[in-house]
Amino acid sequence: MKRVLIVISTYKSQSDELAKDISAFLAKRGYSSDVFPYDDKKQVFDLKDSYSFAVSLGGDGTVLFTARFCAPRSIPVFPVNLGQFGFIANISPEDWQSEIEKFLSGIYDSHNRMLLDASVIRNGENMCRFEALNDVVVSGSGIAKLVNTEIHYNSVSFGVYKSDGVIISTPTGSTAYSAASGGPILDPNLSAFVLTPISAFSLSNRPVVLPASGELRVKVLPYRQKNIVLSVDGQELVKLQEGDEVVVSESKNMVTLIGCTPVAFYNALRSKLGWAGSFTVDRGCKDA
């Protein structure tokens, strides 16, 4: 029997009932379902590797969690928005049935999104590795957050950043923490990174857009701040030490988001980021 993974946010009261409805709907069409509760804490999937597709029931955080599991297994993700914002999860709970019907019939919209591959190198040894759909962040924690980091892109030195941290985001993540820190918004079709300093001590440290074909290296330099962490999609945390390097490149994996298209992306910018305005022409223009 074909299988479907349903990841539900435990913080959304309607997710349990909706998961039951979706499971019953899919069972009539020859699919069995595995339901996995996600509670925004560090969790490990104890599930099968083979699913026809996955359904994410929650907000964008639930999509990020689901995407990191599904991307290396080439499992498409169907993101249903039960959150308040839902920039990535853009399918409304009222539309799930019609959208799944389209998917099962082979008539549906989808979009592949790039992921980041991030490793922590300590004394020449690879300590850990992650993938991220939104971003990876090297930052200080606590009250005094200022950290020193040395940035390289391939063999080019960007110098030393004295800041509260640095964000490396994908085009998908460019609308999240990076945008809140002054970074630009990228079209999801682009293959690029955004390097965004957080509250940089120097005004010359500005956000930079870089080709994802290269490699970014963020080295933690000695400074008064000792509580430095790597955050992956805001969900995985690793404590860093002086001398550690965070190496970021484009992952070989991508995640397929069902119902997400470039058009839907720009519609979300208008509706969820409050973009507004109109184009007018002054036909009575005269010389001053």
PDB file of C-alpha atoms in Angstrom, residues 96-280:
ATOM      1  CA  TRP A  96      -6.703  20.788   1.177  1.00  0.00           C
ATOM      2  CA  GLN A  97      -9.128  18.285  -0.370  1.00  0.00           C
ATOM      3  CA  SER A  98      -9.282  19.911  -3.803  1.00  0.00           C
ATOM      4  CA  GLU A  99      -5.511  20.453  -3.829  1.00  0.00           C
ATOM      5  CA  ILE A 100      -4.764  16.831  -2.891  1.00  0.00           C
ATOM      6  CA  GLU A 101      -7.216  15.685  -5.576  1.00  0.00           C
ATOM      7  CA  LYS A 102      -5.226  17.715  -8.121  1.00  0.00           C
ATOM      8  CA  PHE A 103      -1.987  16.188  -6.893  1.00  0.00           C
ATOM      9  CA  LEU A 104      -3.304  12.624  -7.062  1.00  0.00           C
ATOM     10  CA  SER A 105      -4.615  13.246 -10.581  1.00  0.00           C
ATOM     11  CA  GLY A 106      -1.240  14.607 -11.670  1.00  0.00           C
ATOM     12  CA  ILE A 107      -2.535  18.118 -12.333  1.00  0.00           C
ATOM     13  CA  TYR A 108      -0.911  20.398  -9.790  1.00  0.00           C
ATOM     14  CA  ASP A 109       1.524  23.263  -9.276  1.00  0.00           C
ATOM     15  CA  SER A 110       4.825  22.744  -7.512  1.00  0.00           C
ATOM     16  CA  HIS A 111       8.134  24.465  -7.013  1.00  0.00           C
ATOM     17  CA  ASN A 112      11.582  23.163  -6.095  1.00  0.00           C
ATOM     18  CA  ARG A 113      13.381  25.128  -3.377  1.00  0.00           C
ATOM     19  CA  MET A 114      17.112  25.036  -2.704  1.00  0.00           C
ATOM     20  CA  LEU A 115      18.499  24.131   0.715  1.00  0.00           C
ATOM     21  CA  LEU A 116      21.700  25.051   2.491  1.00  0.00           C
ATOM     22  CA  ASP A 117      24.297  22.495   3.533  1.00  0.00           C
ATOM     23  CA  ALA A 118      26.021  23.624   6.746  1.00  0.00           C
ATOM     24  CA  SER A 119      28.885  21.949   8.608  1.00  0.00           C
ATOM     25  CA  VAL A 120      30.757  22.855  11.794  1.00  0.00           C
ATOM     26  CA  ILE A 121      34.522  22.351  11.458  1.00  0.00           C
ATOM     27  CA  ARG A 122      36.500  22.183  14.721  1.00  0.00           C
ATOM     28  CA  ASN A 123      40.260  21.611  14.701  1.00  0.00           C
ATOM     29  CA  GLY A 124      40.010  20.265  11.161  1.00  0.00           C
ATOM     30  CA  GLU A 125      37.269  17.776  12.045  1.00  0.00           C
ATOM     31  CA  ASN A 126      33.690  17.882  10.765  1.00  0.00           C
ATOM     32  CA  MET A 127      31.680  17.900  14.001  1.00  0.00           C
ATOM     33  CA  CYS A 128      28.155  17.969  12.568  1.00  0.00           C
ATOM     34  CA  ARG A 129      26.204  18.678   9.407  1.00  0.00           C
ATOM     35  CA  PHE A 130      22.738  20.085   8.735  1.00  0.00           C
ATOM     36  CA  GLU A 131      20.451  21.112   5.904  1.00  0.00           C
ATOM     37  CA  ALA A 132      18.302  24.244   6.075  1.00  0.00           C
ATOM     38  CA  LEU A 133      15.418  25.506   3.971  1.00  0.00           C
ATOM     39  CA  ASN A 134      15.379  29.017   5.464  1.00  0.00           C
ATOM     40  CA  ASP A 135      18.699  29.957   7.008  1.00  0.00           C
ATOM     41  CA  VAL A 136      21.650  29.261   9.245  1.00  0.00           C
ATOM     42  CA  VAL A 137      22.614  31.849  11.854  1.00  0.00           C
ATOM     43  CA  VAL A 138      25.821  32.309  13.834  1.00  0.00           C
ATOM     44  CA  SER A 139      25.060  34.573  16.789  1.00  0.00           C
ATOM     45  CA  GLY A 140      25.718  35.386  20.396  1.00  0.00           C
ATOM     46  CA  SER A 141      23.243  34.506  23.110  1.00  0.00           C
ATOM     47  CA  GLY A 142      22.408  36.227  26.366  1.00  0.00           C
ATOM     48  CA  ILE A 143      22.462  39.965  27.081  1.00  0.00           C
ATOM     49  CA  ALA A 144      25.835  40.940  25.558  1.00  0.00           C
ATOM     50  CA  LYS A 145      25.490  39.410  22.083  1.00  0.00           C
ATOM     51  CA  LEU A 146      28.364  41.041  20.179  1.00  0.00           C
ATOM     52  CA  VAL A 147      30.556  38.473  18.399  1.00  0.00           C
ATOM     53  CA  ASN A 148      33.554  38.615  16.065  1.00  0.00           C
ATOM     54  CA  THR A 149      33.371  36.533  12.896  1.00  0.00           C
ATOM     55  CA  GLU A 150      35.689  36.346   9.910  1.00  0.00           C
ATOM     56  CA  ILE A 151      33.879  35.774   6.607  1.00  0.00           C
ATOM     57  CA  HIS A 152      35.250  34.169   3.440  1.00  0.00           C
ATOM     58  CA  TYR A 153      33.443  33.454   0.183  1.00  0.00           C
ATOM     59  CA  ASN A 154      35.560  30.904  -1.666  1.00  0.00           C
ATOM     60  CA  SER A 155      39.067  32.444  -1.477  1.00  0.00           C
ATOM     61  CA  VAL A 156      37.832  36.034  -1.066  1.00  0.00           C
ATOM     62  CA  SER A 157      38.001  37.564   2.412  1.00  0.00           C
ATOM     63  CA  PHE A 158      35.085  39.775   3.447  1.00  0.00           C
ATOM     64  CA  GLY A 159      36.991  40.783   6.569  1.00  0.00           C
ATOM     65  CA  VAL A 160      35.914  40.696  10.194  1.00  0.00           C
ATOM     66  CA  TYR A 161      32.302  41.360  11.149  1.00  0.00           C
ATOM     67  CA  LYS A 162      31.692  42.705  14.645  1.00  0.00           C
ATOM     68  CA  SER A 163      27.958  42.249  15.110  1.00  0.00           C
ATOM     69  CA  ASP A 164      25.262  40.367  16.995  1.00  0.00           C
ATOM     70  CA  GLY A 165      25.752  37.622  14.409  1.00  0.00           C
ATOM     71  CA  VAL A 166      25.395  36.788  10.732  1.00  0.00           C
ATOM     72  CA  ILE A 167      22.544  35.184   8.794  1.00  0.00           C
ATOM     73  CA  ILE A 168      23.066  33.078   5.684  1.00  0.00           C
ATOM     74  CA  SER A 169      19.714  32.541   4.012  1.00  0.00           C
ATOM     75  CA  THR A 170      18.248  30.889   0.937  1.00  0.00           C
ATOM     76  CA  PRO A 171      15.829  32.743  -1.358  1.00  0.00           C
ATOM     77  CA  THR A 172      13.041  31.044   0.633  1.00  0.00           C
ATOM     78  CA  GLY A 173      14.528  32.311   3.892  1.00  0.00           C
ATOM     79  CA  SER A 174      15.157  35.791   2.514  1.00  0.00           C
ATOM     80  CA  THR A 175      11.636  36.768   3.634  1.00  0.00           C
ATOM     81  CA  ALA A 176      12.275  35.674   7.240  1.00  0.00           C
ATOM     82  CA  TYR A 177      15.020  36.643   9.752  1.00  0.00           C
ATOM     83  CA  SER A 178      17.216  38.086   6.998  1.00  0.00           C
ATOM     84  CA  ALA A 179      14.481  40.483   5.826  1.00  0.00           C
ATOM     85  CA  ALA A 180      13.814  41.527   9.431  1.00  0.00           C
ATOM     86  CA  SER A 181      17.525  42.376   9.709  1.00  0.00           C
ATOM     87  CA  GLY A 182      17.530  44.533   6.584  1.00  0.00           C
ATOM     88  CA  GLY A 183      18.343  41.914   3.949  1.00  0.00           C
ATOM     89  CA  PRO A 184      16.831  41.883   0.443  1.00  0.00           C
ATOM     90  CA  ILE A 185      14.022  39.592  -0.694  1.00  0.00           C
ATOM     91  CA  LEU A 186      15.037  37.129  -3.421  1.00  0.00           C
ATOM     92  CA  ASP A 187      12.926  35.414  -6.044  1.00  0.00           C
ATOM     93  CA  PRO A 188      12.640  31.700  -5.114  1.00  0.00           C
ATOM     94  CA  ASN A 189      13.907  30.694  -8.578  1.00  0.00           C
ATOM     95  CA  LEU A 190      17.341  32.145  -7.855  1.00  0.00           C
ATOM     96  CA  SER A 191      20.271  29.989  -6.817  1.00  0.00           C
ATOM     97  CA  ALA A 192      21.864  32.357  -4.329  1.00  0.00           C
ATOM     98  CA  PHE A 193      22.730  33.090  -0.701  1.00  0.00           C
ATOM     99  CA  VAL A 194      22.044  36.240   1.257  1.00  0.00           C
ATOM    100  CA  LEU A 195      24.718  37.113   3.828  1.00  0.00           C
ATOM    101  CA  THR A 196      23.111  39.499   6.332  1.00  0.00           C
ATOM    102  CA  PRO A 197      24.844  40.904   9.434  1.00  0.00           C
ATOM    103  CA  ILE A 198      22.701  41.340  12.547  1.00  0.00           C
ATOM    104  CA  SER A 199      23.059  44.802  14.114  1.00  0.00           C
ATOM    105  CA  ALA A 200      26.565  45.261  12.719  1.00  0.00           C
ATOM    106  CA  PHE A 201      28.909  47.524  14.714  1.00  0.00           C
ATOM    107  CA  SER A 202      30.079  49.092  11.434  1.00  0.00           C
ATOM    108  CA  LEU A 203      27.628  50.580   8.927  1.00  0.00           C
ATOM    109  CA  SER A 204      29.923  49.356   6.139  1.00  0.00           C
ATOM    110  CA  ASN A 205      28.906  45.739   6.823  1.00  0.00           C
ATOM    111  CA  ARG A 206      25.915  45.471   4.500  1.00  0.00           C
ATOM    112  CA  PRO A 207      23.848  42.497   3.267  1.00  0.00           C
ATOM    113  CA  VAL A 208      25.393  40.774   0.240  1.00  0.00           C
ATOM    114  CA  VAL A 209      23.775  38.478  -2.358  1.00  0.00           C
ATOM    115  CA  LEU A 210      26.141  35.735  -3.544  1.00  0.00           C
ATOM    116  CA  PRO A 211      25.940  32.902  -6.096  1.00  0.00           C
ATOM    117  CA  ALA A 212      25.080  29.606  -4.402  1.00  0.00           C
ATOM    118  CA  SER A 213      27.744  27.896  -6.519  1.00  0.00           C
ATOM    119  CA  GLY A 214      30.363  29.115  -4.041  1.00  0.00           C
ATOM    120  CA  GLU A 215      31.144  28.350  -0.410  1.00  0.00           C
ATOM    121  CA  LEU A 216      30.779  30.646   2.593  1.00  0.00           C
ATOM    122  CA  ARG A 217      32.955  30.188   5.661  1.00  0.00           C
ATOM    123  CA  VAL A 218      32.195  31.891   8.964  1.00  0.00           C
ATOM    124  CA  LYS A 219      35.001  31.634  11.530  1.00  0.00           C
ATOM    125  CA  VAL A 220      34.378  32.420  15.200  1.00  0.00           C
ATOM    126  CA  LEU A 221      37.142  34.735  16.445  1.00  0.00           C
ATOM    127  CA  PRO A 222      38.203  35.307  20.073  1.00  0.00           C
ATOM    128  CA  TYR A 223      36.110  37.917  21.862  1.00  0.00           C
ATOM    129  CA  ARG A 224      34.471  38.603  25.218  1.00  0.00           C
ATOM    130  CA  GLN A 225      31.309  36.792  24.110  1.00  0.00           C
ATOM    131  CA  LYS A 226      31.674  33.095  24.884  1.00  0.00           C
ATOM    132  CA  ASN A 227      28.071  31.969  24.364  1.00  0.00           C
ATOM    133  CA  ILE A 228      27.970  31.585  20.585  1.00  0.00           C
ATOM    134  CA  VAL A 229      25.558  29.280  18.779  1.00  0.00           C
ATOM    135  CA  LEU A 230      24.697  28.026  15.324  1.00  0.00           C
ATOM    136  CA  SER A 231      20.956  27.999  14.636  1.00  0.00           C
ATOM    137  CA  VAL A 232      19.524  25.964  11.739  1.00  0.00           C
ATOM    138  CA  ASP A 233      16.076  27.099  10.581  1.00  0.00           C
ATOM    139  CA  GLY A 234      15.582  28.356  14.139  1.00  0.00           C
ATOM    140  CA  GLN A 235      15.053  24.731  15.231  1.00  0.00           C
ATOM    141  CA  GLU A 236      18.463  23.081  15.611  1.00  0.00           C
ATOM    142  CA  LEU A 237      21.063  24.630  17.928  1.00  0.00           C
ATOM    143  CA  VAL A 238      24.782  23.878  18.229  1.00  0.00           C
ATOM    144  CA  LYS A 239      27.098  25.586  20.715  1.00  0.00           C
ATOM    145  CA  LEU A 240      30.196  26.954  18.971  1.00  0.00           C
ATOM    146  CA  GLN A 241      33.715  27.522  20.261  1.00  0.00           C
ATOM    147  CA  GLU A 242      36.411  30.034  19.357  1.00  0.00           C
ATOM    148  CA  GLY A 243      38.145  28.878  16.193  1.00  0.00           C
ATOM    149  CA  ASP A 244      35.145  26.933  14.882  1.00  0.00           C
ATOM    150  CA  GLU A 245      34.259  27.418  11.235  1.00  0.00           C
ATOM    151  CA  VAL A 246      30.731  27.136   9.870  1.00  0.00           C
ATOM    152  CA  VAL A 247      30.971  26.104   6.214  1.00  0.00           C
ATOM    153  CA  VAL A 248      27.870  26.744   4.103  1.00  0.00           C
ATOM    154  CA  SER A 249      27.189  25.672   0.522  1.00  0.00           C
ATOM    155  CA  GLU A 250      24.210  24.774  -1.630  1.00  0.00           C
ATOM    156  CA  SER A 251      22.844  21.338  -0.758  1.00  0.00           C
ATOM    157  CA  LYS A 252      22.640  18.728  -3.487  1.00  0.00           C
ATOM    158  CA  ASN A 253      19.066  18.146  -2.290  1.00  0.00           C
ATOM    159  CA  MET A 254      16.011  20.264  -3.018  1.00  0.00           C
ATOM    160  CA  VAL A 255      12.530  20.152  -1.543  1.00  0.00           C
ATOM    161  CA  THR A 256       9.436  20.106  -3.742  1.00  0.00           C
ATOM    162  CA  LEU A 257       6.593  22.210  -2.323  1.00  0.00           C
ATOM    163  CA  ILE A 258       3.188  21.319  -3.748  1.00  0.00           C
ATOM    164  CA  GLY A 259       0.931  24.251  -4.572  1.00  0.00           C
ATOM    165  CA  CYS A 260       3.816  26.740  -4.312  1.00  0.00           C
ATOM    166  CA  THR A 261       4.686  28.677  -7.459  1.00  0.00           C
ATOM    167  CA  PRO A 262       6.573  31.921  -8.177  1.00  0.00           C
ATOM    168  CA  VAL A 263       3.187  33.593  -8.745  1.00  0.00           C
ATOM    169  CA  ALA A 264       1.997  32.417  -5.323  1.00  0.00           C
ATOM    170  CA  PHE A 265       5.250  33.779  -3.853  1.00  0.00           C
ATOM    171  CA  TYR A 266       4.588  37.302  -5.122  1.00  0.00           C
ATOM    172  CA  ASN A 267       0.937  37.125  -4.112  1.00  0.00           C
ATOM    173  CA  ALA A 268       2.152  36.269  -0.613  1.00  0.00           C
ATOM    174  CA  LEU A 269       4.474  39.281  -0.638  1.00  0.00           C
ATOM    175  CA  ARG A 270       1.535  41.548  -1.359  1.00  0.00           C
ATOM    176  CA  SER A 271      -0.967  39.988   1.022  1.00  0.00           C
ATOM    177  CA  LYS A 272       1.234  38.917   3.940  1.00  0.00           C
ATOM    178  CA  LEU A 273       3.919  41.600   3.926  1.00  0.00           C
ATOM    179  CA  GLY A 274       1.392  44.335   3.312  1.00  0.00           C
ATOM    180  CA  TRP A 275       2.715  45.461  -0.053  1.00  0.00           C
ATOM    181  CA  ALA A 276       0.372  48.030  -1.527  1.00  0.00           C
ATOM    182  CA  GLY A 277       0.249  50.937  -3.940  1.00  0.00           C
ATOM    183  CA  SER A 278      -0.883  51.813  -7.417  1.00  0.00           C
ATOM    184  CA  PHE A 279       0.686  53.073 -10.616  1.00  0.00           C
ATOM    185  CA  THR A 280      -0.453  56.481 -11.780  1.00  0.00           C
TER     186      THR A 280
END
